[in-house]
Amino acid sequence: MRIPKRLFLALSAAILLVVVLFVVVNNHAARESLDQSLRDRARELGSAYEVALSSSLVSASQMASFIAADVETLRYMARAREALAGDGGDPFGSHSAEVRYLWLQAMQPSLHHLRQRFGMNELEFHLYVNDQAMSFLRLHRPEGFGDVIEAPDHPVNRAARTGAGAAAPVLDAGGAALRAAEPVRWSGPDADEEQLLGMVEVGLSFDALLDLLNRRLGVQAAVVLDAAAVEGVVALVVRERELTRLAGTSCYLFTAAGPDADRLKDEVTSCHAGVSVVGDSVPVAGKRRFAQTVVPLELAGAGRSIAGAVVLWFDAEAALAAYERTLVVNIGYAAAGFIVLGLVLFVLLRGGMRVFETELRRRTSEIRQLNRRLTRMATTDSLTGLHNRRHFLQRMQVEMDRVRRAGGELALILIDLDHFKQVNDRYGHQVGDEVLRKTGRLLLEQIRSVDIVGRYGGEELCVLLPDTDAAQAMIMAERLRAGIAGMPFMAPGGTAFRVTASLGVAQWDGLADRDTLFVQADTALYAAKDAGRNRVVPFGPGPPAGKRP
């Protein structure tokens, strides 16, 4: 009896050892898989944040470009410069105050619309005086004006230096925001070159960006900033009103989004980029456990790059609970026997991995779809489906570079719908939008596959024709003019009407820059309007095409 008993005990001990090793090995593999999946999720969310940030800056740039291109902006900015000169350069003078009041009254309806529709919370107009950008009017804070932006990396100063739009996250005395600036230029009839009047600055809050991530991806998010940088830049009253010093850290909490973010913020230990945190050190909010990743955030301001971070927390409860359940099942099946446990574990692990991989593929697909949507938003005009102004200009520069390398012809057509404001005033903006949509579809139907068509702003459209000379471009422009003039439209109440368009054509000489080609086409466009509209006019000598009905 002793030998069988001893053998039984020895075999039992051996089986127990094998089972324990089996459980340990499987537990280690499950933990590695869990950690890897959370790290992958953290990287995906970091990429989604970068795309969302880029899209927000593009939106701010588009709004700044739209406002800078408005005729009213040019008119008031010119009046503001004259008033400032009349006050001897004092922005608090009576002439400046009068222009500022009229400008504020004229822009208030537009500011409300931009806030409601696009989330813009700051709109500021700067005059460029004595090589400095001075704030003349802040619509979001009318009492604040007259200060000079000194930081060279601020988008306003970058736009003044380069003559092109600039956008970046910014930290200044008013706090952190996504800022974009666009120069406003004017050329008088006797001027040899364009004059920089000032800049339009648009600001979007980080709140809208974090809310987007929370709504679309279920992410809890917070923006944290280095305390030393904040205290050296942000005004004390703003720090006390909008920022929270995080205990035990050298960080300020600027903003947060998500129902659990307020509790999770206490887990922040650094204002700089880090790695995802999993396992025993996961933050806990209520009954849910979260993993986190910290994305670096560089803000312009005070003449230097300011460090900060965006902390993203994502729900890890399901993944952690699945891991814990797997461990319990492994131990339970080990007590029942090595063979049965091995088979059951094999089936469960295979099934669990399939479920996990399916969920991972689904989430990855969602992220890719989001990236594609954000890319479309960044490159396409939402109303007409054409390229937006920024993307059109990028494509135009690529074509110009190609022609410089390989040779060939390149022509540009600018199209402006005649009396479009009257359509909006008479029939309403919905009818005006339908006119723009149908016109955009007509252009896409008429152009070649190599041609590039975009919405330049308002009712102004543009078509770039590679490998096309001026004569061929005139033929294409006349076809587009006739097509627009022949399109029927229907207003509310059954009233039928038509619209016409004036077109300007310019051929690139292979030497001028992009802005010069636009000026040439724009000059031809205004010549078409001066000649009676509903016609095509080339830049330089040559008779107009088309006729006014």
Tab-separated table of N, CA and C in Angstrom, residues 211-283:
chain	number	residue	atom	x	y	z
A	211	ASP	N	-13.623	67.568	-26.292
A	211	ASP	CA	-15.002	67.071	-26.356
A	211	ASP	C	-15.206	66.186	-27.569
A	212	LEU	N	-14.560	66.545	-28.699
A	212	LEU	CA	-14.663	65.720	-29.902
A	212	LEU	C	-14.084	64.335	-29.651
A	213	LEU	N	-12.917	64.264	-29.016
A	213	LEU	CA	-12.310	62.969	-28.718
A	213	LEU	C	-13.184	62.168	-27.754
A	214	ASN	N	-13.792	62.848	-26.799
A	214	ASN	CA	-14.642	62.144	-25.838
A	214	ASN	C	-15.898	61.605	-26.499
A	215	ARG	N	-16.523	62.404	-27.368
A	215	ARG	CA	-17.764	61.962	-28.013
A	215	ARG	C	-17.509	60.858	-29.022
A	216	ARG	N	-16.468	61.006	-29.821
A	216	ARG	CA	-16.241	60.061	-30.906
A	216	ARG	C	-15.545	58.777	-30.441
A	217	LEU	N	-14.619	58.897	-29.498
A	217	LEU	CA	-13.797	57.741	-29.137
A	217	LEU	C	-13.997	57.291	-27.697
A	218	GLY	N	-14.836	57.984	-26.921
A	218	GLY	CA	-15.048	57.607	-25.527
A	218	GLY	C	-13.835	57.824	-24.662
A	219	VAL	N	-12.992	58.797	-25.016
A	219	VAL	CA	-11.733	59.042	-24.307
A	219	VAL	C	-11.936	60.160	-23.286
A	220	GLN	N	-11.431	59.956	-22.079
A	220	GLN	CA	-11.350	61.034	-21.100
A	220	GLN	C	-10.019	61.755	-21.370
A	221	ALA	N	-10.028	63.073	-21.404
A	221	ALA	CA	-8.825	63.794	-21.819
A	221	ALA	C	-8.628	65.033	-20.961
A	222	ALA	N	-7.363	65.446	-20.844
A	222	ALA	CA	-7.020	66.656	-20.094
A	222	ALA	C	-5.770	67.281	-20.697
A	223	VAL	N	-5.691	68.609	-20.642
A	223	VAL	CA	-4.506	69.349	-21.068
A	223	VAL	C	-3.789	69.832	-19.813
A	224	VAL	N	-2.524	69.438	-19.656
A	224	VAL	CA	-1.725	69.866	-18.517
A	224	VAL	C	-0.518	70.636	-19.026
A	225	LEU	N	-0.135	71.675	-18.293
A	225	LEU	CA	0.933	72.574	-18.710
A	225	LEU	C	1.965	72.709	-17.603
A	226	ASP	N	3.206	72.902	-18.014
A	226	ASP	CA	4.298	73.074	-17.076
A	226	ASP	C	4.075	74.329	-16.234
A	227	ALA	N	4.178	74.191	-14.916
A	227	ALA	CA	3.849	75.289	-14.016
A	227	ALA	C	4.756	76.492	-14.217
A	228	ALA	N	6.056	76.242	-14.417
A	228	ALA	CA	6.985	77.356	-14.580
A	228	ALA	C	6.635	78.178	-15.824
A	229	ALA	N	6.296	77.489	-16.908
A	229	ALA	CA	5.935	78.204	-18.126
A	229	ALA	C	4.639	78.980	-17.946
A	230	VAL	N	3.651	78.355	-17.291
A	230	VAL	CA	2.362	79.019	-17.086
A	230	VAL	C	2.527	80.271	-16.241
A	231	GLU	N	3.255	80.168	-15.134
A	231	GLU	CA	3.402	81.311	-14.235
A	231	GLU	C	4.229	82.426	-14.855
A	232	GLY	N	5.043	82.095	-15.876
A	232	GLY	CA	5.820	83.129	-16.545
A	232	GLY	C	5.096	83.791	-17.697
A	233	VAL	N	3.950	83.253	-18.097
A	233	VAL	CA	3.256	83.770	-19.284
A	233	VAL	C	1.820	84.176	-18.981
A	234	VAL	N	1.053	83.295	-18.333
A	234	VAL	CA	-0.385	83.503	-18.163
A	234	VAL	C	-0.637	84.496	-17.030
A	235	ALA	N	-1.551	85.421	-17.259
A	235	ALA	CA	-1.905	86.422	-16.256
A	235	ALA	C	-2.456	85.747	-15.007
A	236	LEU	N	-2.197	86.358	-13.848
A	236	LEU	CA	-2.608	85.780	-12.575
A	236	LEU	C	-4.112	85.584	-12.511
A	237	VAL	N	-4.872	86.563	-12.991
A	237	VAL	CA	-6.334	86.453	-12.925
A	237	VAL	C	-6.833	85.292	-13.774
A	238	VAL	N	-6.166	85.008	-14.880
A	238	VAL	CA	-6.547	83.882	-15.730
A	238	VAL	C	-6.184	82.566	-15.049
A	239	ARG	N	-5.010	82.513	-14.411
A	239	ARG	CA	-4.616	81.293	-13.694
A	239	ARG	C	-5.607	80.964	-12.595
A	240	GLU	N	-6.024	81.988	-11.849
A	240	GLU	CA	-6.946	81.739	-10.747
A	240	GLU	C	-8.337	81.337	-11.237
A	241	ARG	N	-8.727	81.843	-12.415
A	241	ARG	CA	-10.077	81.586	-12.913
A	241	ARG	C	-10.177	80.292	-13.718
A	242	GLU	N	-9.155	79.940	-14.493
A	242	GLU	CA	-9.282	78.872	-15.471
A	242	GLU	C	-8.346	77.683	-15.236
A	243	LEU	N	-7.301	77.823	-14.425
A	243	LEU	CA	-6.320	76.754	-14.261
A	243	LEU	C	-6.371	76.194	-12.850
A	244	THR	N	-5.988	74.930	-12.723
A	244	THR	CA	-5.952	74.256	-11.425
A	244	THR	C	-4.572	73.649	-11.227
A	245	ARG	N	-3.928	73.987	-10.143
A	245	ARG	CA	-2.624	73.404	-9.830
A	245	ARG	C	-2.843	71.986	-9.299
A	246	LEU	N	-2.217	70.996	-9.918
A	246	LEU	CA	-2.364	69.600	-9.532
A	246	LEU	C	-1.433	69.277	-8.378
A	247	ALA	N	-2.005	68.767	-7.313
A	247	ALA	CA	-1.232	68.500	-6.103
A	247	ALA	C	-0.137	67.472	-6.365
A	248	GLY	N	1.034	67.743	-5.788
A	248	GLY	CA	2.146	66.801	-5.897
A	248	GLY	C	2.850	66.821	-7.233
A	249	THR	N	2.545	67.768	-8.103
A	249	THR	CA	3.168	67.850	-9.423
A	249	THR	C	3.602	69.287	-9.692
A	250	SER	N	4.344	69.451	-10.783
A	250	SER	CA	4.713	70.787	-11.256
A	250	SER	C	3.849	71.148	-12.451
A	251	CYS	N	2.561	70.790	-12.391
A	251	CYS	CA	1.669	70.941	-13.538
A	251	CYS	C	0.436	71.750	-13.160
A	252	TYR	N	-0.087	72.445	-14.178
A	252	TYR	CA	-1.401	73.069	-14.100
A	252	TYR	C	-2.344	72.291	-15.007
A	253	LEU	N	-3.554	72.044	-14.510
A	253	LEU	CA	-4.610	71.493	-15.362
A	253	LEU	C	-5.302	72.659	-16.048
A	254	PHE	N	-5.269	72.662	-17.397
A	254	PHE	CA	-5.897	73.750	-18.149
A	254	PHE	C	-7.355	73.440	-18.454
A	255	THR	N	-7.634	72.241	-18.951
A	255	THR	CA	-9.012	71.859	-19.247
A	255	THR	C	-9.093	70.345	-19.299
A	256	ALA	N	-10.302	69.810	-19.150
A	256	ALA	CA	-10.519	68.365	-19.180
A	256	ALA	C	-11.890	68.083	-19.777
A	257	ALA	N	-12.043	66.887	-20.342
A	257	ALA	CA	-13.311	66.488	-20.958
A	257	ALA	C	-13.589	65.036	-20.634
A	258	GLY	N	-14.851	64.724	-20.396
A	258	GLY	CA	-15.242	63.356	-20.072
A	258	GLY	C	-15.784	63.273	-18.656
A	259	PRO	N	-16.777	62.433	-18.429
A	259	PRO	CA	-17.406	62.361	-17.102
A	259	PRO	C	-16.478	61.892	-15.998
A	260	ASP	N	-15.411	61.164	-16.335
A	260	ASP	CA	-14.500	60.645	-15.313
A	260	ASP	C	-13.198	61.430	-15.225
A	261	ALA	N	-13.033	62.437	-16.093
A	261	ALA	CA	-11.751	63.147	-16.149
A	261	ALA	C	-11.450	63.877	-14.853
A	262	ASP	N	-12.481	64.371	-14.172
A	262	ASP	CA	-12.243	65.138	-12.949
A	262	ASP	C	-11.596	64.286	-11.864
A	263	ARG	N	-11.975	62.977	-11.793
A	263	ARG	CA	-11.341	62.092	-10.816
A	263	ARG	C	-9.992	61.575	-11.309
A	264	LEU	N	-9.895	61.352	-12.621
A	264	LEU	CA	-8.657	60.794	-13.169
A	264	LEU	C	-7.508	61.797	-13.147
A	265	LYS	N	-7.826	63.096	-13.122
A	265	LYS	CA	-6.752	64.103	-13.154
A	265	LYS	C	-5.808	63.986	-11.963
A	266	ASP	N	-6.302	63.417	-10.852
A	266	ASP	CA	-5.441	63.256	-9.680
A	266	ASP	C	-4.335	62.227	-9.918
A	267	GLU	N	-4.443	61.429	-11.003
A	267	GLU	CA	-3.418	60.432	-11.318
A	267	GLU	C	-2.275	61.017	-12.152
A	268	VAL	N	-2.409	62.286	-12.578
A	268	VAL	CA	-1.369	62.913	-13.404
A	268	VAL	C	-0.120	63.123	-12.561
A	269	THR	N	1.024	62.703	-13.093
A	269	THR	CA	2.287	62.875	-12.379
A	269	THR	C	3.287	63.715	-13.145
A	270	SER	N	3.036	63.934	-14.444
A	270	SER	CA	4.010	64.650	-15.263
A	270	SER	C	3.296	65.456	-16.325
A	271	CYS	N	3.927	66.578	-16.734
A	271	CYS	CA	3.392	67.415	-17.816
A	271	CYS	C	4.039	67.064	-19.149
A	272	HIS	N	4.797	65.996	-19.212
A	272	HIS	CA	5.530	65.643	-20.423
A	272	HIS	C	5.082	64.274	-20.925
A	273	ALA	N	5.466	63.966	-22.157
A	273	ALA	CA	5.018	62.724	-22.804
A	273	ALA	C	5.542	61.509	-22.062
A	274	GLY	N	4.707	60.478	-21.991
A	274	GLY	CA	5.106	59.233	-21.358
A	274	GLY	C	4.555	58.041	-22.109
A	275	VAL	N	4.423	56.926	-21.439
A	275	VAL	CA	3.910	55.707	-22.064
A	275	VAL	C	2.600	55.321	-21.395
A	276	SER	N	1.884	54.386	-22.026
A	276	SER	CA	0.630	53.934	-21.451
A	276	SER	C	0.891	53.215	-20.132
A	277	VAL	N	-0.032	53.355	-19.190
A	277	VAL	CA	0.100	52.752	-17.878
A	277	VAL	C	-0.956	51.673	-17.744
A	278	VAL	N	-0.546	50.435	-17.401
A	278	VAL	CA	-1.487	49.324	-17.289
A	278	VAL	C	-1.182	48.547	-16.006
A	279	GLY	N	-1.982	47.502	-15.780
A	279	GLY	CA	-1.713	46.601	-14.662
A	279	GLY	C	-2.132	47.186	-13.332
A	280	ASP	N	-1.310	46.942	-12.294
A	280	ASP	CA	-1.684	47.334	-10.937
A	280	ASP	C	-1.757	48.843	-10.756
A	281	SER	N	-1.094	49.607	-11.628
A	281	SER	CA	-1.045	51.052	-11.444
A	281	SER	C	-2.067	51.796	-12.294
A	282	VAL	N	-3.079	51.090	-12.818
A	282	VAL	CA	-4.078	51.785	-13.634
A	282	VAL	C	-4.865	52.752	-12.774
A	283	PRO	N	-5.196	53.956	-13.334
A	283	PRO	CA	-6.072	54.869	-12.592
A	283	PRO	C	-7.471	54.267	-12.468
